[in-house]
Backbone as ProteinMPNN parsed JSONL, in Angstrom:
{"seq_chain_A": "MTMRIIFIIISFIISGQVNAIEVYDFKNEQQRALYQELTEELRCLVCQNQNLADSDADLAKDLKDQVAEFVMNGQDKDTILAYMVQRYGDFVTYNPPLNTSTVVLWFSPFVVLLLGAGILIYNIRKKQS", "coords_chain_A": {"N_chain_A": [[34.501, 7.841, 28.037], [33.813, 5.091, 27.953], [31.278, 5.267, 28.942], [29.918, 6.486, 26.866], [29.967, 4.471, 24.905], [28.465, 2.497, 26.196], [26.031, 3.873, 26.296], [25.443, 4.033, 23.541], [25.147, 1.314, 22.901], [22.953, 0.622, 24.516], [21.068, 2.307, 23.354], [20.753, 1.133, 20.818], [19.617, -1.283, 21.577], [17.209, -0.502, 22.766], [15.994, 0.824, 20.705], [14.044, -0.438, 19.193], [12.18, -1.914, 16.541], [14.106, -3.117, 13.881], [14.493, -2.368, 10.56], [14.177, -4.861, 8.199], [15.88, -5.991, 5.328], [14.498, -7.066, 2.381], [15.415, -9.875, 0.634], [15.338, -11.337, -2.35], [15.713, -13.972, -4.628], [15.791, -13.289, -7.604], [15.587, -14.245, -11.062], [16.316, -12.555, -13.122], [16.716, -9.096, -14.139], [14.291, -8.111, -15.07], [12.35, -9.537, -13.647], [12.856, -8.558, -11.09], [12.197, -5.873, -11.48], [9.466, -6.137, -12.116], [8.489, -7.167, -9.697], [9.018, -4.979, -8.01], [7.376, -3.052, -9.209], [4.82, -4.199, -8.823], [4.648, -4.32, -5.989], [4.59, -1.648, -5.418], [2.232, -0.921, -6.56], [0.229, -2.354, -5.319], [-1.922, -2.195, -2.499], [-1.345, -1.952, 1.002], [-3.137, -3.938, 3.133], [-3.508, -3.629, 5.815], [-2.417, -1.161, 6.616], [-3.595, 0.623, 4.784], [-3.154, 3.164, 3.698], [-0.734, 2.979, 2.597], [1.52, 1.556, 0.215], [2.509, -1.843, -0.574], [5.278, -1.93, -0.77], [6.189, 0.094, 0.914], [5.273, -0.592, 3.406], [5.593, -1.975, 6.701], [4.11, -3.849, 7.955], [3.044, -7.057, 9.22], [1.279, -8.569, 7.594], [1.703, -7.301, 5.148], [4.341, -8.042, 4.669], [3.969, -10.792, 4.32], [2.387, -10.714, 1.989], [4.194, -9.522, 0.222], [6.119, -11.537, 0.103], [4.572, -13.489, -1.14], [3.993, -12.27, -3.607], [6.603, -12.099, -4.611], [7.174, -14.817, -4.856], [5.315, -15.584, -6.837], [6.298, -14.024, -8.969], [8.889, -15.079, -9.275], [8.168, -17.59, -10.118], [7.448, -17.121, -12.662], [5.022, -15.927, -13.369], [2.858, -13.538, -14.943], [2.187, -9.947, -14.755], [-0.597, -9.301, -14.969], [-1.836, -11.716, -14.258], [-0.991, -12.034, -11.61], [-2.062, -9.717, -10.401], [-4.789, -10.226, -10.875], [-5.145, -12.491, -9.277], [-4.665, -11.391, -6.709], [-6.727, -9.486, -6.525], [-8.948, -11.17, -6.744], [-8.635, -12.628, -4.438], [-8.426, -10.702, -2.321], [-10.089, -8.593, -2.953], [-11.195, -5.599, -4.759], [-10.148, -3.462, -3.426], [-7.485, -3.841, -2.867], [-5.934, -2.793, -4.834], [-4.618, 0.355, -5.994], [-5.932, 1.606, -8.017], [-8.865, 0.833, -8.426], [-11.183, -0.934, -10.552], [-13.957, 0.588, -12.287], [-16.95, -0.432, -11.311], [-20.061, -1.964, -10.236], [-19.614, -2.593, -7.553], [-17.62, -0.862, -6.78], [-18.428, 1.703, -7.229], [-19.103, 3.502, -5.227], [-16.605, 4.055, -4.08], [-15.42, 5.498, -6.145], [-17.121, 7.726, -6.645], [-17.881, 8.922, -4.239], [-16.123, 10.968, -3.175], [-16.781, 13.152, -4.84], [-19.488, 13.521, -4.257], [-19.355, 14.264, -1.559], [-17.927, 16.646, -1.862], [-19.784, 18.154, -3.365], [-21.911, 18.257, -1.509], [-20.657, 19.718, 0.558], [-20.146, 22.138, -0.799], [-22.784, 22.893, -1.316], [-23.789, 23.264, 1.309], [-22.112, 25.356, 2.115], [-22.837, 27.403, 0.287], [-25.529, 27.685, 1.0], [-25.255, 28.615, 3.68], [-23.901, 31.055, 3.238], [-25.804, 32.522, 1.735], [-27.824, 32.616, 3.621], [-26.716, 34.223, 5.622], [-26.501, 36.628, 4.234], [-29.089, 37.469, 3.9]], "CA_chain_A": [[34.491, 7.112, 26.781], [33.051, 3.859, 28.103], [29.884, 5.638, 29.15], [29.387, 6.751, 25.536], [29.778, 3.172, 24.269], [27.327, 1.879, 26.872], [24.85, 4.594, 25.844], [25.182, 3.624, 22.163], [24.65, -0.06, 22.93], [21.597, 0.67, 25.074], [20.214, 2.948, 22.348], [20.438, 0.13, 19.812], [18.736, -2.287, 22.169], [15.911, 0.105, 23.036], [15.482, 1.492, 19.511], [12.858, -1.108, 18.659], [12.256, -2.736, 15.346], [15.086, -2.783, 12.858], [13.927, -2.734, 9.265], [14.894, -5.909, 7.486], [15.936, -5.833, 3.88], [14.03, -8.279, 1.735], [16.328, -10.355, -0.397], [14.729, -12.389, -3.143], [16.635, -14.45, -5.657], [15.158, -13.206, -8.911], [16.424, -14.782, -12.138], [16.817, -11.474, -13.976], [16.331, -7.737, -13.744], [12.874, -7.919, -15.398], [11.578, -10.034, -12.515], [13.037, -7.607, -9.986], [11.413, -4.676, -11.819], [8.06, -6.498, -11.995], [8.212, -7.251, -8.258], [8.991, -3.606, -7.487], [6.176, -2.398, -9.744], [3.638, -4.753, -8.167], [4.588, -3.933, -4.575], [4.234, -0.231, -5.356], [0.87, -0.768, -7.061], [-0.718, -3.01, -4.417], [-2.141, -1.496, -1.234], [-1.251, -2.712, 2.245], [-4.5, -4.082, 3.644], [-3.517, -3.227, 7.218], [-2.139, 0.283, 6.704], [-4.594, 1.206, 3.899], [-2.689, 4.355, 2.997], [0.612, 2.693, 2.124], [1.622, 0.405, -0.658], [3.237, -2.957, 0.038], [6.705, -1.627, -0.727], [6.478, 1.008, 2.023], [4.685, -1.065, 4.659], [6.33, -2.921, 7.538], [3.138, -4.711, 8.633], [3.274, -8.482, 9.008], [0.518, -9.006, 6.426], [2.393, -6.771, 3.974], [5.505, -8.913, 4.469], [3.462, -12.034, 3.727], [1.972, -10.433, 0.618], [5.412, -9.31, -0.571], [6.681, -12.871, -0.135], [3.713, -14.172, -2.104], [4.229, -11.626, -4.903], [7.929, -12.522, -5.05], [7.082, -16.222, -5.275], [4.644, -15.595, -8.134], [7.207, -13.461, -9.973], [9.977, -16.043, -9.501], [7.595, -18.725, -10.842], [7.237, -16.721, -14.041], [3.69, -15.414, -13.667], [2.886, -12.157, -15.416], [1.568, -8.92, -13.904], [-2.055, -9.405, -14.98], [-2.218, -12.914, -13.508], [-0.758, -11.767, -10.186], [-3.075, -8.743, -9.976], [-6.088, -10.898, -10.86], [-5.176, -13.335, -8.079], [-4.775, -10.538, -5.525], [-8.072, -8.898, -6.512], [-9.888, -12.248, -6.477], [-8.468, -13.06, -3.046], [-8.581, -9.619, -1.338], [-11.054, -7.594, -3.412], [-10.688, -4.481, -5.56], [-9.501, -2.48, -2.552], [-6.05, -4.115, -2.786], [-5.243, -1.971, -5.834], [-4.839, 1.794, -5.851], [-6.832, 2.01, -9.093], [-9.881, -0.199, -8.624], [-11.995, -0.69, -11.751], [-15.288, 1.149, -12.056], [-18.036, -1.398, -11.451], [-21.121, -1.712, -9.261], [-19.137, -2.692, -6.168], [-16.662, 0.202, -6.469], [-18.96, 3.004, -7.619], [-19.032, 4.381, -4.049], [-15.214, 4.5, -3.96], [-15.095, 6.465, -7.189], [-17.941, 8.943, -6.687], [-18.134, 9.516, -2.922], [-15.461, 12.272, -2.988], [-17.537, 14.191, -5.549], [-20.722, 13.743, -3.503], [-18.971, 15.031, -0.375], [-17.585, 17.982, -2.338], [-21.032, 18.842, -3.714], [-22.606, 18.542, -0.257], [-19.946, 20.81, 1.222], [-20.407, 23.369, -1.548], [-24.191, 23.249, -1.092], [-23.904, 23.802, 2.669], [-21.431, 26.65, 2.116], [-23.684, 28.367, -0.431], [-26.706, 27.903, 1.841], [-24.867, 29.466, 4.817], [-23.58, 32.398, 2.741], [-27.081, 33.189, 1.393], [-28.572, 32.815, 4.864], [-26.123, 35.376, 6.303], [-26.729, 37.826, 3.442], [-30.491, 37.927, 3.997]], "C_chain_A": [[33.659, 5.832, 26.885], [31.575, 4.152, 28.327], [29.204, 5.89, 27.804], [29.094, 5.432, 24.81], [28.578, 2.45, 24.884], [26.032, 2.539, 26.421], [24.475, 4.176, 24.42], [24.593, 2.213, 22.12], [23.217, -0.104, 23.456], [20.624, 1.293, 24.077], [19.818, 1.959, 21.263], [19.468, -0.909, 20.354], [17.333, -1.741, 22.338], [15.241, 0.618, 21.762], [14.307, 0.787, 18.853], [13.169, -1.894, 17.418], [13.304, -2.206, 14.382], [14.509, -3.251, 11.534], [14.798, -3.757, 8.572], [14.843, -5.622, 5.994], [15.494, -7.152, 3.262], [14.994, -8.647, 0.62], [15.647, -11.525, -1.087], [15.68, -12.726, -4.279], [15.933, -14.478, -7.006], [16.127, -13.67, -9.985], [17.028, -13.689, -13.012], [16.281, -10.132, -13.487], [14.856, -7.455, -14.049], [11.988, -8.409, -14.251], [11.682, -9.083, -11.328], [12.193, -6.343, -10.23], [9.914, -4.946, -11.693], [7.645, -6.574, -10.526], [8.09, -5.844, -7.67], [7.734, -2.878, -7.942], [4.915, -2.886, -9.038], [3.537, -4.326, -6.71], [4.29, -2.445, -4.41], [2.786, -0.001, -5.78], [-0.175, -1.377, -6.124], [-0.743, -2.304, -3.066], [-1.949, -2.448, -0.061], [-2.648, -2.759, 2.86], [-4.62, -3.68, 5.103], [-3.383, -1.71, 7.325], [-3.15, 1.109, 5.919], [-4.151, 2.483, 3.201], [-1.248, 4.196, 2.527], [0.564, 1.552, 1.127], [2.448, -0.682, 0.032], [4.717, -2.641, 0.188], [7.073, -0.781, 0.489], [6.041, 0.49, 3.386], [5.585, -2.066, 5.377], [5.397, -3.875, 8.278], [3.413, -6.178, 8.303], [2.526, -9.006, 7.787], [1.179, -8.511, 5.138], [3.619, -7.621, 3.654], [5.077, -10.22, 3.822], [3.051, -11.832, 2.27], [3.176, -10.19, -0.294], [6.083, -10.643, -0.885], [5.891, -13.614, -1.202], [3.913, -13.595, -3.507], [5.585, -12.064, -5.452], [7.907, -13.962, -5.548], [6.412, -16.328, -6.644], [5.569, -15.106, -9.242], [8.319, -14.455, -10.295], [9.486, -17.294, -10.236], [7.192, -18.364, -12.26], [5.843, -16.228, -14.373], [3.77, -13.941, -14.066], [2.081, -11.244, -14.496], [0.056, -9.088, -13.82], [-2.551, -10.603, -14.172], [-2.086, -12.681, -12.009], [-1.799, -10.784, -9.655], [-4.459, -9.38, -9.897], [-6.216, -11.795, -9.63], [-5.389, -12.491, -6.827], [-6.168, -9.925, -5.414], [-9.105, -9.967, -6.18], [-9.829, -12.645, -5.004], [-8.826, -11.959, -2.037], [-9.561, -8.529, -1.752], [-10.373, -6.441, -4.154], [-9.911, -3.465, -4.728], [-7.981, -2.668, -2.513], [-5.263, -3.307, -3.821], [-5.542, -0.495, -5.59], [-5.759, 2.339, -6.928], [-7.876, 0.929, -9.316], [-10.713, 0.11, -9.865], [-13.35, -0.116, -11.366], [-16.321, 0.07, -12.349], [-19.031, -1.147, -10.321], [-20.62, -1.779, -7.821], [-18.171, -1.568, -5.79], [-17.171, 1.593, -6.817], [-18.917, 3.99, -6.444], [-17.616, 4.904, -3.868], [-14.891, 5.623, -4.945], [-15.85, 7.779, -7.043], [-18.203, 9.579, -5.331], [-17.353, 10.818, -2.693], [-16.215, 13.418, -3.668], [-18.835, 14.527, -4.816], [-20.428, 14.587, -2.266], [-18.634, 16.468, -0.761], [-18.845, 18.782, -2.679], [-21.846, 19.176, -2.465], [-21.967, 19.709, 0.487], [-20.19, 22.14, 0.536], [-21.849, 23.835, -1.335], [-24.401, 23.858, 0.281], [-23.266, 25.179, 2.757], [-22.287, 27.72, 1.446], [-24.932, 28.696, 0.39], [-26.379, 28.843, 3.003], [-24.542, 30.89, 4.379], [-24.863, 33.155, 2.412], [-27.899, 33.492, 2.63], [-28.044, 34.035, 5.603], [-26.38, 36.678, 5.545], [-28.153, 38.335, 3.594], [-30.901, 38.282, 5.383]], "O_chain_A": [[32.879, 5.531, 25.981], [30.718, 3.359, 27.937], [28.037, 5.541, 27.627], [28.055, 5.31, 24.161], [27.771, 1.861, 24.166], [25.038, 1.853, 26.185], [23.293, 3.983, 24.131], [23.644, 1.957, 21.379], [22.369, -0.796, 22.894], [19.48, 0.852, 23.97], [18.665, 1.946, 20.83], [18.582, -1.362, 19.629], [16.361, -2.45, 22.079], [14.027, 0.825, 21.752], [13.632, 1.389, 18.018], [14.251, -2.459, 17.256], [13.375, -1.008, 14.107], [14.086, -4.4, 11.404], [15.996, -3.553, 8.381], [13.866, -5.075, 5.483], [16.036, -8.213, 3.572], [15.336, -7.82, -0.225], [15.411, -12.569, -0.48], [16.364, -11.854, -4.815], [15.532, -15.534, -7.493], [17.34, -13.514, -9.846], [18.11, -13.859, -13.574], [15.495, -10.062, -12.541], [14.231, -6.648, -13.361], [10.988, -7.771, -13.922], [10.691, -8.836, -10.641], [11.563, -5.817, -9.312], [9.169, -4.088, -11.219], [6.571, -6.099, -10.157], [7.158, -5.561, -6.918], [7.1, -2.172, -7.158], [4.042, -2.088, -8.695], [2.446, -4.001, -6.24], [3.789, -2.029, -3.366], [2.18, 1.002, -5.403], [-1.334, -0.963, -6.136], [0.292, -1.871, -2.559], [-2.344, -3.612, -0.126], [-3.266, -1.717, 3.078], [-5.723, -3.415, 5.58], [-4.146, -1.059, 8.039], [-3.522, 2.198, 6.357], [-4.741, 2.848, 2.184], [-0.616, 5.165, 2.108], [-0.315, 0.692, 1.184], [3.017, -0.453, 1.1], [5.342, -3.043, 1.17], [8.166, -0.931, 1.034], [6.399, 1.068, 4.412], [6.249, -2.891, 4.749], [5.846, -4.632, 9.139], [3.946, -6.497, 7.24], [3.074, -9.801, 7.022], [1.207, -9.234, 4.142], [3.899, -7.888, 2.486], [5.726, -10.706, 2.896], [3.332, -12.675, 1.418], [3.173, -10.608, -1.452], [6.559, -10.857, -2.0], [6.465, -14.285, -2.06], [3.992, -14.342, -4.482], [5.699, -12.368, -6.639], [8.547, -14.287, -6.547], [6.877, -17.069, -7.511], [5.622, -15.695, -10.322], [8.654, -14.651, -11.463], [10.269, -17.981, -10.893], [6.653, -19.2, -12.985], [5.501, -16.116, -15.551], [4.631, -13.199, -13.592], [1.389, -11.701, -13.586], [-0.516, -9.027, -12.732], [-3.566, -10.513, -13.482], [-2.954, -13.076, -11.231], [-2.358, -10.994, -8.579], [-5.218, -9.11, -8.966], [-7.279, -11.853, -9.012], [-6.206, -12.841, -5.976], [-6.727, -9.855, -4.319], [-10.038, -9.71, -5.419], [-10.853, -12.96, -4.399], [-9.453, -12.238, -1.015], [-9.835, -7.624, -0.964], [-9.148, -6.328, -4.171], [-9.111, -2.698, -5.264], [-7.261, -1.734, -2.157], [-4.048, -3.157, -3.691], [-6.589, -0.145, -5.046], [-6.313, 3.427, -6.771], [-7.791, 0.181, -10.29], [-10.928, 1.276, -10.196], [-13.826, -0.316, -10.249], [-16.537, -0.294, -13.505], [-18.857, -0.214, -9.537], [-21.152, -1.086, -6.955], [-17.926, -1.341, -4.605], [-16.424, 2.566, -6.713], [-18.715, 5.186, -6.651], [-17.432, 6.076, -3.536], [-14.18, 6.573, -4.614], [-15.283, 8.843, -7.289], [-18.712, 10.699, -5.283], [-17.895, 11.718, -2.052], [-16.278, 14.525, -3.134], [-19.235, 15.69, -4.763], [-21.17, 15.521, -1.959], [-19.017, 17.404, -0.06], [-18.955, 19.955, -2.32], [-22.413, 20.265, -2.373], [-22.668, 20.589, 0.988], [-20.416, 23.153, 1.197], [-22.104, 25.031, -1.192], [-25.109, 24.856, 0.417], [-23.812, 26.075, 3.401], [-22.443, 28.818, 1.98], [-25.341, 29.854, 0.465], [-27.142, 29.769, 3.282], [-24.879, 31.84, 5.086], [-24.993, 34.323, 2.777], [-28.592, 34.508, 2.688], [-28.828, 34.806, 6.156], [-26.468, 37.736, 6.168], [-28.395, 39.53, 3.428], [-32.045, 38.679, 5.606]]}, "name": "protein", "num_of_chains": 1, "seq": "MTMRIIFIIISFIISGQVNAIEVYDFKNEQQRALYQELTEELRCLVCQNQNLADSDADLAKDLKDQVAEFVMNGQDKDTILAYMVQRYGDFVTYNPPLNTSTVVLWFSPFVVLLLGAGILIYNIRKKQS"}
């Protein structure tokens, strides 16, 4: 019995990072909902494939704190998003606007798809002849 308890204690010690729960003192449910919406819409700049809500990176934690502070100070969604884009670039959002600096982000998947289809068609015709 004591060996089992020792094993459990050692497992907790070795298990690594324990996920902390962020607790922010929002004034109302609308602020909490806005915070949740923004952290799901903004991209973690370290992970790049996760939003802020899902990321445990240190930078994501800092950005979540900053978003919470803006929300608690009464700033609206557009103001917060504009600040984040101005500070970190269009990449911080999952839906960057279509402009000259993001045209590659929007159209590169189509170019790759067309190149792949062209190579496939070329190889098929080459084998048939």
